[in-house]
PDB file of C-alpha atoms in Angstrom:
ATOM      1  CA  UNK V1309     -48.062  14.242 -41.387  1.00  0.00           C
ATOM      2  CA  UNK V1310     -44.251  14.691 -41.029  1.00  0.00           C
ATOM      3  CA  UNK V1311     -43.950  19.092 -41.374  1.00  0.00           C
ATOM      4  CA  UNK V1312     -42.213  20.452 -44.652  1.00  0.00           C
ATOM      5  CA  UNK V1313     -38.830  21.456 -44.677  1.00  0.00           C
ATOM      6  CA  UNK V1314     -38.993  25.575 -45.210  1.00  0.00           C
ATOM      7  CA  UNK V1315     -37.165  26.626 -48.304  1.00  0.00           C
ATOM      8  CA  UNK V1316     -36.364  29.954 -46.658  1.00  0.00           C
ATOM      9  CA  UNK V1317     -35.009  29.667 -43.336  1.00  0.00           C
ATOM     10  CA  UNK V1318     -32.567  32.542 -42.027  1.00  0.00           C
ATOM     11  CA  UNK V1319     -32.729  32.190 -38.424  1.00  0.00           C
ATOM     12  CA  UNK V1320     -29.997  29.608 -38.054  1.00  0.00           C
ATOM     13  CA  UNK V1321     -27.854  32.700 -39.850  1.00  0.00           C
ATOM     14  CA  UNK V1322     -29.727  35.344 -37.676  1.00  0.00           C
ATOM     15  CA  UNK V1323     -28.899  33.384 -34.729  1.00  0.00           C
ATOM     16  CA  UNK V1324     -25.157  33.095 -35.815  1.00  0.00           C
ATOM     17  CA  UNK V1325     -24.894  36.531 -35.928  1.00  0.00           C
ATOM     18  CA  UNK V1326     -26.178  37.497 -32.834  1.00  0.00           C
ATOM     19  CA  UNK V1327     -23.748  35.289 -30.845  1.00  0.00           C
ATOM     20  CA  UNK V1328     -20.758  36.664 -32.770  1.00  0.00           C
ATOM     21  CA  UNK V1329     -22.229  40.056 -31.691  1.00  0.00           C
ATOM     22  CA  UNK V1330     -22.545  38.950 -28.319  1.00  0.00           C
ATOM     23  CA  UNK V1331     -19.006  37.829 -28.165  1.00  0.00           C
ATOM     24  CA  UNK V1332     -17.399  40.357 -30.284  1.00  0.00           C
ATOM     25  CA  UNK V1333     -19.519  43.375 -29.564  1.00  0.00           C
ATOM     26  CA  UNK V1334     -20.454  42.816 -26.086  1.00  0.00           C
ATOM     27  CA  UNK V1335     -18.659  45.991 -24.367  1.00  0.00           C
ATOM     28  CA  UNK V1336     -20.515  48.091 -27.279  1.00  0.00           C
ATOM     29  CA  UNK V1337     -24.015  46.795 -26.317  1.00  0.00           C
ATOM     30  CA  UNK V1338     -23.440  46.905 -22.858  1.00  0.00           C
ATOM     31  CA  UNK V1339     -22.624  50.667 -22.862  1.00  0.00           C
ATOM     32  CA  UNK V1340     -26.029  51.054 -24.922  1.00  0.00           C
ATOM     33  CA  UNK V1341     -27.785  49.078 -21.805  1.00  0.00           C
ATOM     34  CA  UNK V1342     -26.264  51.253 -19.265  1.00  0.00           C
ATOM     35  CA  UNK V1343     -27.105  54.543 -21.664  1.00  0.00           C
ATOM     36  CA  UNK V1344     -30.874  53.386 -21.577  1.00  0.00           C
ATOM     37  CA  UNK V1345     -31.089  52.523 -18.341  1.00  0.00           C
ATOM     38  CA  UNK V1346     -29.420  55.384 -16.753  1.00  0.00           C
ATOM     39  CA  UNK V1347     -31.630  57.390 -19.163  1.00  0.00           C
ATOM     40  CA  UNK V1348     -34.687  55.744 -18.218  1.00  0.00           C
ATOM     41  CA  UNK V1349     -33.856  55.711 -14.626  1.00  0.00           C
ATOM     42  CA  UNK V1350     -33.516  59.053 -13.956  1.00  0.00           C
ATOM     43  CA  UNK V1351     -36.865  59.895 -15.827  1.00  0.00           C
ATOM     44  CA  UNK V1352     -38.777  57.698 -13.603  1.00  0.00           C
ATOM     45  CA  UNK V1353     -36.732  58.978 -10.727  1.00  0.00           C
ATOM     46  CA  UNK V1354     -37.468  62.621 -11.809  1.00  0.00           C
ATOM     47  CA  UNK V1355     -41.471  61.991 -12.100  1.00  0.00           C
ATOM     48  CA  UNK V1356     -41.021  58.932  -9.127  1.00  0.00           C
ATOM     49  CA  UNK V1357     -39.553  61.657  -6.316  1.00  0.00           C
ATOM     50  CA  UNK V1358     -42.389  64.004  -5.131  1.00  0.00           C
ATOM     51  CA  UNK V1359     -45.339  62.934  -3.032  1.00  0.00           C
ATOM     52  CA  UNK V1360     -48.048  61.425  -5.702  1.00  0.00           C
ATOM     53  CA  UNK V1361     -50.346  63.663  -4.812  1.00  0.00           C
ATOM     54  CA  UNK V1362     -47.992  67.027  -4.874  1.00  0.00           C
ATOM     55  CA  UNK V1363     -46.681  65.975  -8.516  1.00  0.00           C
ATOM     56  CA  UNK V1364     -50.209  65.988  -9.506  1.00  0.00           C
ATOM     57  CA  UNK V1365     -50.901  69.486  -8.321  1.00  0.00           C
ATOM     58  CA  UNK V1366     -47.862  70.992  -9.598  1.00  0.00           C
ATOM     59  CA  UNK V1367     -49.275  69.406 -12.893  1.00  0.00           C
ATOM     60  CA  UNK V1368     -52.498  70.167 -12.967  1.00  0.00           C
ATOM     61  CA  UNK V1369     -51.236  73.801 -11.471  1.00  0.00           C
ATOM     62  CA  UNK V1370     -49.299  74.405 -14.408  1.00  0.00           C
ATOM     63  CA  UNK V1371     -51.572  73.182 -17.158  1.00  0.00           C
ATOM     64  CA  UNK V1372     -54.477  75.607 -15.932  1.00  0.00           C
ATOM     65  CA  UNK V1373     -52.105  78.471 -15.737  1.00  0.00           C
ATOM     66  CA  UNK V1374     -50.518  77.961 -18.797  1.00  0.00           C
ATOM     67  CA  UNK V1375     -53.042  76.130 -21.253  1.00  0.00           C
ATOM     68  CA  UNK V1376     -56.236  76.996 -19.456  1.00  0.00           C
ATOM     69  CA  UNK V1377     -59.193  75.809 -17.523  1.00  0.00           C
ATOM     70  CA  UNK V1378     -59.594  73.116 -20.214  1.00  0.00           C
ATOM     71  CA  UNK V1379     -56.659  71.616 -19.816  1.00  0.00           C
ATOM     72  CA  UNK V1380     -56.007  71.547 -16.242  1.00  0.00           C
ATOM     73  CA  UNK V1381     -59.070  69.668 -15.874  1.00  0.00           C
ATOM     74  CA  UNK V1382     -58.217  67.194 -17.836  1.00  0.00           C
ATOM     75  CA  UNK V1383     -54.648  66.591 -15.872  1.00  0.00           C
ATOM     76  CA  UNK V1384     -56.300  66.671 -12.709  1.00  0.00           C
ATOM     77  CA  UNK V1385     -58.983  63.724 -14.326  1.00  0.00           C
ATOM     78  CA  UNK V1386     -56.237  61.555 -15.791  1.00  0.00           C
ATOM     79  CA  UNK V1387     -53.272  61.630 -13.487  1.00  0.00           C
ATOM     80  CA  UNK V1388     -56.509  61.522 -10.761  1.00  0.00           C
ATOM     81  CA  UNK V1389     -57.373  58.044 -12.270  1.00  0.00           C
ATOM     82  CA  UNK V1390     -53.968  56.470 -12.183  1.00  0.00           C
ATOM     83  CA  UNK V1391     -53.622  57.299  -8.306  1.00  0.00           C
ATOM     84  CA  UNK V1392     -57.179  56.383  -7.379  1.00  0.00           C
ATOM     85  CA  UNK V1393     -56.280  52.967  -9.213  1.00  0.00           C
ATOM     86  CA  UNK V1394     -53.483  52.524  -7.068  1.00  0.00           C
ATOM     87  CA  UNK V1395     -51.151  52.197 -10.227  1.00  0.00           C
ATOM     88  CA  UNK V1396     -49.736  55.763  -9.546  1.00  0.00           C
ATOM     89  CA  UNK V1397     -45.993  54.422  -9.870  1.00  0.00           C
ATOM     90  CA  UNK V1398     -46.592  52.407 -12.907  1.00  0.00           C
ATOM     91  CA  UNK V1399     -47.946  55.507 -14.286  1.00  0.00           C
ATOM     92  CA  UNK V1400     -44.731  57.132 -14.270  1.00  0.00           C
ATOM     93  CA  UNK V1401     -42.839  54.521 -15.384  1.00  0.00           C
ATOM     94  CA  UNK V1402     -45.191  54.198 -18.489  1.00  0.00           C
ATOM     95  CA  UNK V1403     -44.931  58.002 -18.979  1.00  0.00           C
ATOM     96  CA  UNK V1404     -40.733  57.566 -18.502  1.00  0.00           C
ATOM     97  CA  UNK V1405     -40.642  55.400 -21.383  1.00  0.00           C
ATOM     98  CA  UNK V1406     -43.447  56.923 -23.651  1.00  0.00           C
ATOM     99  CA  UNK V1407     -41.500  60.198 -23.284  1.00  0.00           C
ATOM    100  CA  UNK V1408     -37.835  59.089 -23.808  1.00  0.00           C
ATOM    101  CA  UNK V1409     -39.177  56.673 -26.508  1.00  0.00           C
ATOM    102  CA  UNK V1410     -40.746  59.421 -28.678  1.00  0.00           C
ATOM    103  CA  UNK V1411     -38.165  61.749 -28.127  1.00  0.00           C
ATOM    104  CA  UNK V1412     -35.454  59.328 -29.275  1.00  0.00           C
ATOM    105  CA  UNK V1413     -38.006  58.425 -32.622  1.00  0.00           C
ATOM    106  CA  UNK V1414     -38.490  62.284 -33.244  1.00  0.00           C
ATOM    107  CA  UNK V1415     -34.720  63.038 -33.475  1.00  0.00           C
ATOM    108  CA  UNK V1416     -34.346  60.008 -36.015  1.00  0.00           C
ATOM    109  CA  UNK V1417     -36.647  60.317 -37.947  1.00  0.00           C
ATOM    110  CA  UNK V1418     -36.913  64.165 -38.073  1.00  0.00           C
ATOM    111  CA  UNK V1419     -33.726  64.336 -39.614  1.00  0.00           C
ATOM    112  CA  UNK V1420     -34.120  61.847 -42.237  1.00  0.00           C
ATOM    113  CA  UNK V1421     -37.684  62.655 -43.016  1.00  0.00           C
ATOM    114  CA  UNK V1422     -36.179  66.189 -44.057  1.00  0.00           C
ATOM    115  CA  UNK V1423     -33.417  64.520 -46.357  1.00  0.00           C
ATOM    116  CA  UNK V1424     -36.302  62.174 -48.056  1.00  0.00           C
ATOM    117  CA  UNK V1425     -38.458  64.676 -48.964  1.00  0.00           C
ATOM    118  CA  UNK V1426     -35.197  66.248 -50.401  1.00  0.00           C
ATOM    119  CA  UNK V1427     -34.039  63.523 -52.188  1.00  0.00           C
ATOM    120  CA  UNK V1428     -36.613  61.040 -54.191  1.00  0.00           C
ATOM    121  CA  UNK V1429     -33.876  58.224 -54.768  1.00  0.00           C
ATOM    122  CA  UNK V1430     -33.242  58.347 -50.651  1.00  0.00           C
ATOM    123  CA  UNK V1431     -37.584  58.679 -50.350  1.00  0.00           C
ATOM    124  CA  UNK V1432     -37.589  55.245 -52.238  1.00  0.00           C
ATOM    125  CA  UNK V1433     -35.174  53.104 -50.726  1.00  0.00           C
ATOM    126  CA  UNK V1434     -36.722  54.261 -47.002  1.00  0.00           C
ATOM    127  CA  UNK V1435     -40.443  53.441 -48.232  1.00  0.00           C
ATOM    128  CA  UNK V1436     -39.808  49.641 -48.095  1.00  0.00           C
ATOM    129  CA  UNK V1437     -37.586  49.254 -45.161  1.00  0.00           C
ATOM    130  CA  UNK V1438     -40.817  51.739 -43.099  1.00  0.00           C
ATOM    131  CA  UNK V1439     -43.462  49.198 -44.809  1.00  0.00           C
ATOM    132  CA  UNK V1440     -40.903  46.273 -42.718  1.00  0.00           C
ATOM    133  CA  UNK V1441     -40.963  48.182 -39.452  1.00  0.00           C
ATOM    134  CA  UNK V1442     -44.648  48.769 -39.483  1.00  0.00           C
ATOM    135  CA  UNK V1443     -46.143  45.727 -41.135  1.00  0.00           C
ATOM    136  CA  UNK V1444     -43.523  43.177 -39.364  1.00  0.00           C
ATOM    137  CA  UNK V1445     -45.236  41.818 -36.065  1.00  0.00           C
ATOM    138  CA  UNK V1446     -42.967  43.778 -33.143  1.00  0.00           C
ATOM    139  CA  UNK V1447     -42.057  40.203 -31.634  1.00  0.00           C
ATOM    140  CA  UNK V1448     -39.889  39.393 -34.787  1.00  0.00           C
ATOM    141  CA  UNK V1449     -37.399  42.197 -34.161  1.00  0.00           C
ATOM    142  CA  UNK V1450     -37.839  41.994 -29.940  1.00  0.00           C
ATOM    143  CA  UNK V1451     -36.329  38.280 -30.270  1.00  0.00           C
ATOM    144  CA  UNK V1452     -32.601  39.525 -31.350  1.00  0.00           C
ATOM    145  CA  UNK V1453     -33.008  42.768 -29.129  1.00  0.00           C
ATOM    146  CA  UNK V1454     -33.806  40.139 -25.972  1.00  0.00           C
ATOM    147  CA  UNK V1455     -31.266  37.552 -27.090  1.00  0.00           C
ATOM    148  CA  UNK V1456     -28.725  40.911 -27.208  1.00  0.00           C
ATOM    149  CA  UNK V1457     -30.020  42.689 -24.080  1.00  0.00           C
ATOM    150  CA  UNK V1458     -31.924  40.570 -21.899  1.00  0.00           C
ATOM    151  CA  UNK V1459     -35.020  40.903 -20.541  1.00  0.00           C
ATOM    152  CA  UNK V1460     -35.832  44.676 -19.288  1.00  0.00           C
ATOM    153  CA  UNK V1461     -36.228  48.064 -20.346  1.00  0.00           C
ATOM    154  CA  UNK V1462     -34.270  47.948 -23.188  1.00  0.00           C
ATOM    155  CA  UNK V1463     -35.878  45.983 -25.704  1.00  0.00           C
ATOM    156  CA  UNK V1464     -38.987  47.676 -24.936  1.00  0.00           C
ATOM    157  CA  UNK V1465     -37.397  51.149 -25.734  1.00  0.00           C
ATOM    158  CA  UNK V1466     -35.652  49.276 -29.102  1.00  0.00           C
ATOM    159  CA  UNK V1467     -39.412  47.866 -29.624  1.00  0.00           C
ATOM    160  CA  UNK V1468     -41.037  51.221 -29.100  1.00  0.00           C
ATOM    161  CA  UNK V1469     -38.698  53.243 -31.266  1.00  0.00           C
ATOM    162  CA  UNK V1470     -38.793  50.663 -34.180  1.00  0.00           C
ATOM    163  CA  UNK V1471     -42.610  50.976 -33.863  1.00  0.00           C
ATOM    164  CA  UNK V1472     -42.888  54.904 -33.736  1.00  0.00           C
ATOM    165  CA  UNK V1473     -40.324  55.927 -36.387  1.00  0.00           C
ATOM    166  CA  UNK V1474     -42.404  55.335 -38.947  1.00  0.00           C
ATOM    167  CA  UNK V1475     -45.271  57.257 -38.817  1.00  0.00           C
ATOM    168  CA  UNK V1476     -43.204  60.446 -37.733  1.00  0.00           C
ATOM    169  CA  UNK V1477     -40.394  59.833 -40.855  1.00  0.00           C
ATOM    170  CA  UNK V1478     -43.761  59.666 -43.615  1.00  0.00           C
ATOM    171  CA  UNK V1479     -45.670  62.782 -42.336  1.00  0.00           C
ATOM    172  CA  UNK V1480     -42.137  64.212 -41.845  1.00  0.00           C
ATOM    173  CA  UNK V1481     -41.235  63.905 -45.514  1.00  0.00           C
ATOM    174  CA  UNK V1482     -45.013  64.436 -46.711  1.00  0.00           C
ATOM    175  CA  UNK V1483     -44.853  67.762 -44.422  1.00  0.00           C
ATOM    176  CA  UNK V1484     -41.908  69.510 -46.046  1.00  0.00           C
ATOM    177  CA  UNK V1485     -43.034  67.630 -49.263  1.00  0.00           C
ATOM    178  CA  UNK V1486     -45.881  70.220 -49.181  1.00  0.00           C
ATOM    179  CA  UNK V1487     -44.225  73.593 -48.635  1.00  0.00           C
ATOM    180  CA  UNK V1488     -44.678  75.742 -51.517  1.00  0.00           C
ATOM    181  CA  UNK V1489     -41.678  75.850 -53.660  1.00  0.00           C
ATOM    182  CA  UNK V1490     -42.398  79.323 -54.015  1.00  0.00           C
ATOM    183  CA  UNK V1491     -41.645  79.821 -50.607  1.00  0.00           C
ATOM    184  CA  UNK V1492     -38.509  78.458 -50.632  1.00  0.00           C
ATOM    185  CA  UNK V1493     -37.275  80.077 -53.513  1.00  0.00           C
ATOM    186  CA  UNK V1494     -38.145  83.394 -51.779  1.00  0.00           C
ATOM    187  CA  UNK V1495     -36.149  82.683 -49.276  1.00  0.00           C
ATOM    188  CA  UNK V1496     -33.334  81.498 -50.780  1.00  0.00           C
ATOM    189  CA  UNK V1497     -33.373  84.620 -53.322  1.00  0.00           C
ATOM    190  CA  UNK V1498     -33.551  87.178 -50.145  1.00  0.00           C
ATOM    191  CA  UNK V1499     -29.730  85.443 -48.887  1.00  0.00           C
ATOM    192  CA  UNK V1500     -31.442  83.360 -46.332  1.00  0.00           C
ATOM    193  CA  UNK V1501     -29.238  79.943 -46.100  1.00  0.00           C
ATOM    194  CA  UNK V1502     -30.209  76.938 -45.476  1.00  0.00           C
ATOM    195  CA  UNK V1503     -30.521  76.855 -41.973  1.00  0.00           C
ATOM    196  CA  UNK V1504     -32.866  79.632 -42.446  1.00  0.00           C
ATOM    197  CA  UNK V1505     -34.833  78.570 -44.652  1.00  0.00           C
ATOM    198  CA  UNK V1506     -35.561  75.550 -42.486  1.00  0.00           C
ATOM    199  CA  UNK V1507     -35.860  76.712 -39.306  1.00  0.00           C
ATOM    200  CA  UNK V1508     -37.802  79.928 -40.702  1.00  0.00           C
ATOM    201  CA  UNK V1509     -40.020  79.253 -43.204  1.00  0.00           C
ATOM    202  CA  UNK V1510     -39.953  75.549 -43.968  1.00  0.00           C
ATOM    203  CA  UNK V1511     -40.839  74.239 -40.343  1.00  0.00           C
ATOM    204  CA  UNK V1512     -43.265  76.723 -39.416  1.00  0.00           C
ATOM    205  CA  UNK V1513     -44.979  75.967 -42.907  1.00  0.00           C
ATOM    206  CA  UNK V1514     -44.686  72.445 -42.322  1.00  0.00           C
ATOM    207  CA  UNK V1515     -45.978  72.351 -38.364  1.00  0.00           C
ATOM    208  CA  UNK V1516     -49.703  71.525 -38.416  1.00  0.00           C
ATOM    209  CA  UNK V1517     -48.556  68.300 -40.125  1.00  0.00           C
ATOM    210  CA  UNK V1518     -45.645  67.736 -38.194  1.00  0.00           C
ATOM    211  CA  UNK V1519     -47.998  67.743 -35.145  1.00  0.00           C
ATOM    212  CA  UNK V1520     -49.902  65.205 -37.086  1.00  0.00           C
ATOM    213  CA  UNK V1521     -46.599  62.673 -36.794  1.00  0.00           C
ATOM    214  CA  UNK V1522     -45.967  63.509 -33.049  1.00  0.00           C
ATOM    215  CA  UNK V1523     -49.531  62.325 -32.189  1.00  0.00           C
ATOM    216  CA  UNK V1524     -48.643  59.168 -34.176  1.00  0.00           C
ATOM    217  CA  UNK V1525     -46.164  58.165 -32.793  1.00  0.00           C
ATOM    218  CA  UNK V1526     -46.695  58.878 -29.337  1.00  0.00           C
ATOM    219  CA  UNK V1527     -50.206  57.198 -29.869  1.00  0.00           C
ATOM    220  CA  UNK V1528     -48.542  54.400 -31.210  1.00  0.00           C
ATOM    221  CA  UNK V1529     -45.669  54.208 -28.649  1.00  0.00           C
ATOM    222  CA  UNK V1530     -48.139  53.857 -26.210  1.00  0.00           C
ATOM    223  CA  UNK V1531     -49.821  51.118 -27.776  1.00  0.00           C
ATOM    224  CA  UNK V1532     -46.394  49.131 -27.741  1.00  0.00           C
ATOM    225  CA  UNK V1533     -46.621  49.807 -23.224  1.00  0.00           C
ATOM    226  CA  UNK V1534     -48.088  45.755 -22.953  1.00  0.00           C
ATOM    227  CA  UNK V1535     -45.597  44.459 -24.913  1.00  0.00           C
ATOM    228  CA  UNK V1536     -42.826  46.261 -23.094  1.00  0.00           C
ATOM    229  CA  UNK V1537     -44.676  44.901 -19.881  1.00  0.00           C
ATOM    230  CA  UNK V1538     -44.083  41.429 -21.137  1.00  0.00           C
ATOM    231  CA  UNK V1539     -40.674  41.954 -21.795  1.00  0.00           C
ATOM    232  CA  UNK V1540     -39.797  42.908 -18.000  1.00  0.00           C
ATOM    233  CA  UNK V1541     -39.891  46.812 -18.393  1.00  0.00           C
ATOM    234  CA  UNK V1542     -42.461  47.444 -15.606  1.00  0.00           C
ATOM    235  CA  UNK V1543     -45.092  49.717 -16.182  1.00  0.00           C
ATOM    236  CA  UNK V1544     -48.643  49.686 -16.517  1.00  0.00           C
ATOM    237  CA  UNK V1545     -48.101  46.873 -19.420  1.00  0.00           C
ATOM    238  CA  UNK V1546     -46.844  44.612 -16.773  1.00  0.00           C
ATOM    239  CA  UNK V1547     -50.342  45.129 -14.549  1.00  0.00           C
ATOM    240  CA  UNK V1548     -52.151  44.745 -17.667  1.00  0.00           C
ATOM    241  CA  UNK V1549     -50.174  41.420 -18.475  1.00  0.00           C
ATOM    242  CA  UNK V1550     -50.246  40.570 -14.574  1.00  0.00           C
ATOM    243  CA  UNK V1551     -54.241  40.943 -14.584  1.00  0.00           C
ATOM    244  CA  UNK V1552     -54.487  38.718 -18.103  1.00  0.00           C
ATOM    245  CA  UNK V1553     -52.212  35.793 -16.759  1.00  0.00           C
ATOM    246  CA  UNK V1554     -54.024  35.831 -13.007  1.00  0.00           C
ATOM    247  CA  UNK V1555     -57.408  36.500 -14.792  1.00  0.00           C
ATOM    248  CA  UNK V1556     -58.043  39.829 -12.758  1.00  0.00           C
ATOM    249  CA  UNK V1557     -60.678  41.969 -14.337  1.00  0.00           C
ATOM    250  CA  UNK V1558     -60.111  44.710 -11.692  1.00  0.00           C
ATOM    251  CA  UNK V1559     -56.433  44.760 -12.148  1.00  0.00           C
ATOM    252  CA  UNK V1560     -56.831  45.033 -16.220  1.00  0.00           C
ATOM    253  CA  UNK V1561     -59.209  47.233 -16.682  1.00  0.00           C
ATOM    254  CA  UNK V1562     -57.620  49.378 -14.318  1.00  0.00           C
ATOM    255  CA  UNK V1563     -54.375  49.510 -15.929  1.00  0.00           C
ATOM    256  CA  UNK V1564     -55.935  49.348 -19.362  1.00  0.00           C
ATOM    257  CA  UNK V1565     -57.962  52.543 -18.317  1.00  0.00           C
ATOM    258  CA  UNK V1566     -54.595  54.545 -16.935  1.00  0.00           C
ATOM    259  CA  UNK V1567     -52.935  53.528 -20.289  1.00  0.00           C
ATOM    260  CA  UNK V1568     -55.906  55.370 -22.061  1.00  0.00           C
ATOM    261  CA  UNK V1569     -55.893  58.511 -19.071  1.00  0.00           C
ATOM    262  CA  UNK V1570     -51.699  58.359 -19.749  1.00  0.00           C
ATOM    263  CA  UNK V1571     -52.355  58.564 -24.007  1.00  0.00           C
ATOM    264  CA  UNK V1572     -55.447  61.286 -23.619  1.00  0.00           C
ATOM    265  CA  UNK V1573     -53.137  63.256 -21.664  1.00  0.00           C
ATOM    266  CA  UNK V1574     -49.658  63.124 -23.145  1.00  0.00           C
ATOM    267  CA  UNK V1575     -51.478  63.579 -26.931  1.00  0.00           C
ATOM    268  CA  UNK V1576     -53.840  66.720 -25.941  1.00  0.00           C
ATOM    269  CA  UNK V1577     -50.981  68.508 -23.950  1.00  0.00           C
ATOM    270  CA  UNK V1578     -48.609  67.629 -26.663  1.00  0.00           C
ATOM    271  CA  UNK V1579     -50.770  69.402 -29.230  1.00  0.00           C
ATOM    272  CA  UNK V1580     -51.373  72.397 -26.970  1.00  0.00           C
ATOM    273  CA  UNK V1581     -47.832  73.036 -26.113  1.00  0.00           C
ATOM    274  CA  UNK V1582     -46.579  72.293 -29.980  1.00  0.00           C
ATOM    275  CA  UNK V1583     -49.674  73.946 -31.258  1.00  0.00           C
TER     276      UNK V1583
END
């Protein structure tokens, strides 16, 4: 049976556009590549530079002087897997990317979370365009960010960002959605601007929540570490994606089981140190 002829077809226009950008735009896209890479290299580089097994003492050190028994324990357990496992570099790499990804999703979405819950008209455009970025398989929007930027480690961050903006812009807006008005009107009728407001009443009535969102999307960022392995970025994706394509069950569930040491960790001392 000879295949129907799609009535909706854009990616003959899609791919039009992307090759004008290419030629047109190339010098703009090319300083984003060597922004993310530099970024991204001297994170790894950072975490990559002591001894494996000194990094992991100075960690665990800190977390059971600052957070507690507890917590050090649990540094000591998962950063202890990951170098057992032999996947000790990968490790970092995964936690490079994790970290500068949320970061880069918290101070977008932050900012505009704040302004939708200010402004219902702006709340309602941004509602469909999140139900897009969460509901649209991440492959769709990896193709132009590939076709832009090659393979590497910068269509994973794009990926990982489009993926963990979401969640962080909702409980952003549903978070300051919630502060008492009464509060606010306090503060405004006592002089306070609106600087003050925010920073003093508004986001310390609004953190539990906001904590909520930062476990999200760091969850969620993490989820998005195989797909970045696919895409060249290196990490403990690629082992996982290395192990599926050789059929090594070692090598997988090794990597898968750092992935869920890296996410334990990074989500419990997140909450403890934002807590």
């Amino acid at each position: 049976m000879a295949a129907t002829t799609p009535l909706f077809s854009p990616g003959a226009s899609i791919a039009q556009a992307i090759e004008w950008l290419n030629i047109h735009a190339h010098a703009f896209f090319a300083m984003i590549g060597w922004a993310v890479e530099t970024v991204l290299g001297a994170a790894e580089q950072l975490l990559l530079w002591p001894a494996p097994w000194l990094l992991l003492a100075a960690i665990v050190l800190v977390a059971l002087l600052v957070y507690g028994v507890r917590y050090g324990a649990l540094a000591a357990a998962s950063l202890g897997l990951c170098l057992a496992s032999g996947l000790w570099k990968e490790a970092m790499q995964t936690i490079a990317l994790v970290s500068v990804s949320v970061t880069v999703s918290v101070l977008i979405a932050f900012p505009m979370g704040i302004w939708a819950a200010r402004k219902p008209r702006a709340e309602a455009v941004l509602r469909p365009v999140l139900d897009i970025m969460q509901t649209v398989p991440p492959w769709v929007y990896l193709i132009p960010a590939v076709m832009i930027f090659s393979l590497g480690k910068v269509p994973a961050l794009i990926a990982t960002v489009v993926y963990g903006i979401p969640p962080m812009l909702r409980i952003t807006t549903l978070a300051f959605k919630e502060v008492p008005r009464e509060l606010i009107e306090l503060g405004q009728a006592s002089g306070a601007g609106f600087w003050q407001v925010l920073g003093k009443l508004e986001i310390p009535a609004a953190r539990k929540t906001l904590l909520v969102g930062l476990n999200q999307t760091i969850l969620l960022s993490l989820a998005m570490v195989v797909l970045a392995g696919l895409v060249g970025a290196g990490g403990l994706g690629a082992e996982v994606t290395r192990g599926l394509t050789r059929m090594e069950m070692g090598l997988g569930l090794r990597a898968g089981l750092s992935i869920v040491a890296v996410a334990i960790l990074l989500d419990r001392l997140s909450r403890r140190a934002l807590g």
